[in-house]
CSV table of C-alpha atoms in Angstrom, one decimal:
chain,number,residue,atom,x,y,z
A,1,VAL,CA,5.9,-8.7,12.1
A,2,LEU,CA,7.4,-5.4,11.1
A,3,PHE,CA,5.7,-5.3,7.7
A,4,TYR,CA,2.9,-7.4,6.2
A,5,ASN,CA,2.0,-7.1,2.5
A,6,ASP,CA,-1.7,-7.7,2.4
A,7,ARG,CA,-1.6,-7.4,-1.5
A,8,SER,CA,0.7,-10.4,-1.8
A,9,LYS,CA,-0.9,-13.5,-3.3
A,10,THR,CA,1.3,-15.8,-1.4
A,11,LYS,CA,0.5,-17.3,2.0
A,12,SER,CA,2.6,-16.0,4.7
A,13,VAL,CA,2.9,-17.2,8.3
A,14,ILE,CA,3.2,-14.4,10.8
A,15,LEU,CA,5.8,-15.1,13.5
A,16,GLY,CA,5.7,-13.1,16.7
A,17,ILE,CA,8.6,-11.2,18.1
A,18,LEU,CA,10.4,-12.7,21.1
A,19,LYS,CA,11.3,-9.7,23.3
A,20,ASN,CA,14.8,-9.4,24.5
A,21,GLY,CA,15.4,-10.0,28.2
A,22,ASN,CA,16.6,-6.5,28.6
A,23,ILE,CA,13.2,-5.0,28.0
A,24,SER,CA,12.0,-3.6,31.2
A,25,ASP,CA,8.3,-4.4,30.8
A,26,LEU,CA,9.0,-8.2,30.8
A,27,LYS,CA,8.1,-9.7,34.2
A,28,PRO,CA,10.2,-12.3,35.9
A,29,VAL,CA,9.4,-15.9,35.2
A,30,ASN,CA,8.4,-18.0,38.2
A,31,ILE,CA,9.5,-21.6,38.1
A,32,GLU,CA,9.2,-23.9,41.2
A,33,GLY,CA,8.9,-21.0,43.6
A,34,PHE,CA,11.9,-19.1,42.2
A,35,SER,CA,11.8,-15.9,40.2
A,36,TYR,CA,14.0,-15.7,37.1
A,37,THR,CA,15.0,-12.7,35.1
A,38,VAL,CA,17.2,-13.1,32.0
A,39,THR,CA,19.2,-10.4,30.3
A,40,ASN,CA,21.3,-10.1,27.2
A,41,THR,CA,19.3,-12.7,25.3
A,42,CYS,CA,19.9,-11.2,21.8
A,43,ALA,CA,22.0,-14.1,20.4
A,44,PHE,CA,19.6,-16.8,21.7
A,45,ASP,CA,16.5,-14.9,20.6
A,46,SER,CA,18.0,-14.4,17.1
A,47,LEU,CA,18.7,-18.1,16.8
A,48,VAL,CA,15.1,-18.9,17.9
A,49,HIS,CA,13.8,-16.5,15.2
A,50,LEU,CA,16.1,-17.9,12.5
A,51,ILE,CA,15.0,-21.5,13.2
A,52,CYS,CA,11.3,-20.5,13.5
A,53,SER,CA,11.6,-18.9,10.1
A,54,SER,CA,13.0,-22.1,8.6
A,55,TYR,CA,10.4,-24.1,10.4
A,56,VAL,CA,7.5,-22.2,8.8
A,57,ASP,CA,9.2,-22.0,5.4
A,58,SER,CA,10.1,-25.7,4.9
A,59,THR,CA,7.8,-28.7,5.6
A,60,GLN,CA,10.8,-31.0,5.6
A,61,TYR,CA,12.5,-28.8,8.2
A,62,SER,CA,9.4,-28.6,10.4
A,63,THR,CA,9.0,-32.4,10.1
A,64,TYR,CA,12.5,-32.9,11.3
A,65,ILE,CA,12.1,-30.4,14.2
A,66,ASP,CA,8.8,-32.1,15.3
A,67,GLN,CA,10.6,-35.5,15.3
A,68,GLU,CA,13.2,-34.1,17.6
A,69,ILE,CA,10.7,-32.5,20.0
A,70,SER,CA,12.3,-34.2,23.0
A,71,HIS,CA,15.0,-31.5,22.8
A,72,ASP,CA,13.9,-28.4,24.7
A,73,PHE,CA,15.1,-26.0,22.0
A,74,PHE,CA,13.2,-27.7,19.2
A,75,GLU,CA,10.1,-27.9,21.4
A,76,LEU,CA,10.4,-24.1,21.9
A,77,VAL,CA,10.8,-23.5,18.1
A,78,SER,CA,7.8,-25.8,17.3
A,79,SER,CA,5.4,-24.3,19.8
A,80,ALA,CA,6.5,-20.7,19.1
A,81,SER,CA,5.9,-21.3,15.4
A,82,ARG,CA,2.6,-23.0,15.9
A,83,ASP,CA,1.1,-21.1,18.8
A,84,GLY,CA,2.9,-17.8,18.6
A,85,ILE,CA,5.0,-16.1,21.2
A,86,ASN,CA,3.3,-16.3,24.6
A,87,ALA,CA,4.1,-16.7,28.3
A,88,GLN,CA,5.1,-20.3,27.9
A,89,THR,CA,7.7,-19.3,25.3
A,90,TYR,CA,9.4,-17.0,27.8
A,91,ARG,CA,9.2,-19.8,30.4
A,92,LYS,CA,10.8,-22.3,28.0
A,93,ARG,CA,13.5,-19.7,27.2
A,94,VAL,CA,14.4,-19.5,30.9
A,95,VAL,CA,14.5,-23.3,31.3
A,96,ILE,CA,16.8,-23.7,28.3
A,97,LEU,CA,19.1,-20.9,29.3
A,98,GLY,CA,19.2,-22.1,32.9
A,99,LYS,CA,20.4,-25.5,31.7
A,100,ILE,CA,23.1,-23.9,29.6
A,101,MET,CA,24.4,-21.3,32.1
A,102,CYS,CA,24.8,-20.8,35.8
A,103,THR,CA,21.8,-18.9,37.1
A,104,LEU,CA,21.1,-16.8,40.2
A,105,ARG,CA,18.0,-17.6,42.1
A,106,THR,CA,16.0,-15.0,43.9
A,107,ARG,CA,12.9,-15.3,46.1
């Protein structure tokens, strides 16, 4: 959250910031013995934030997303909105992007 108005009388959900893959302090993600580093994730991260914002703003939308939890992307949105951005969020991002694009594996 870049700005939080503590004087507001409305309830606000605070969403974490999903760091871009280009940020140097992000460690590689290890999955099944392979180390993955993703870069240029701006578009994907923006989409995640957009859908997370809709998720927390609309109960109908969050209900729909939770019903479609079998889709990796919706599971990422649901858990990031509920639990915040954590190591599992970055792991799920790598899994989703790996399914979409060809990846290079390094040991």
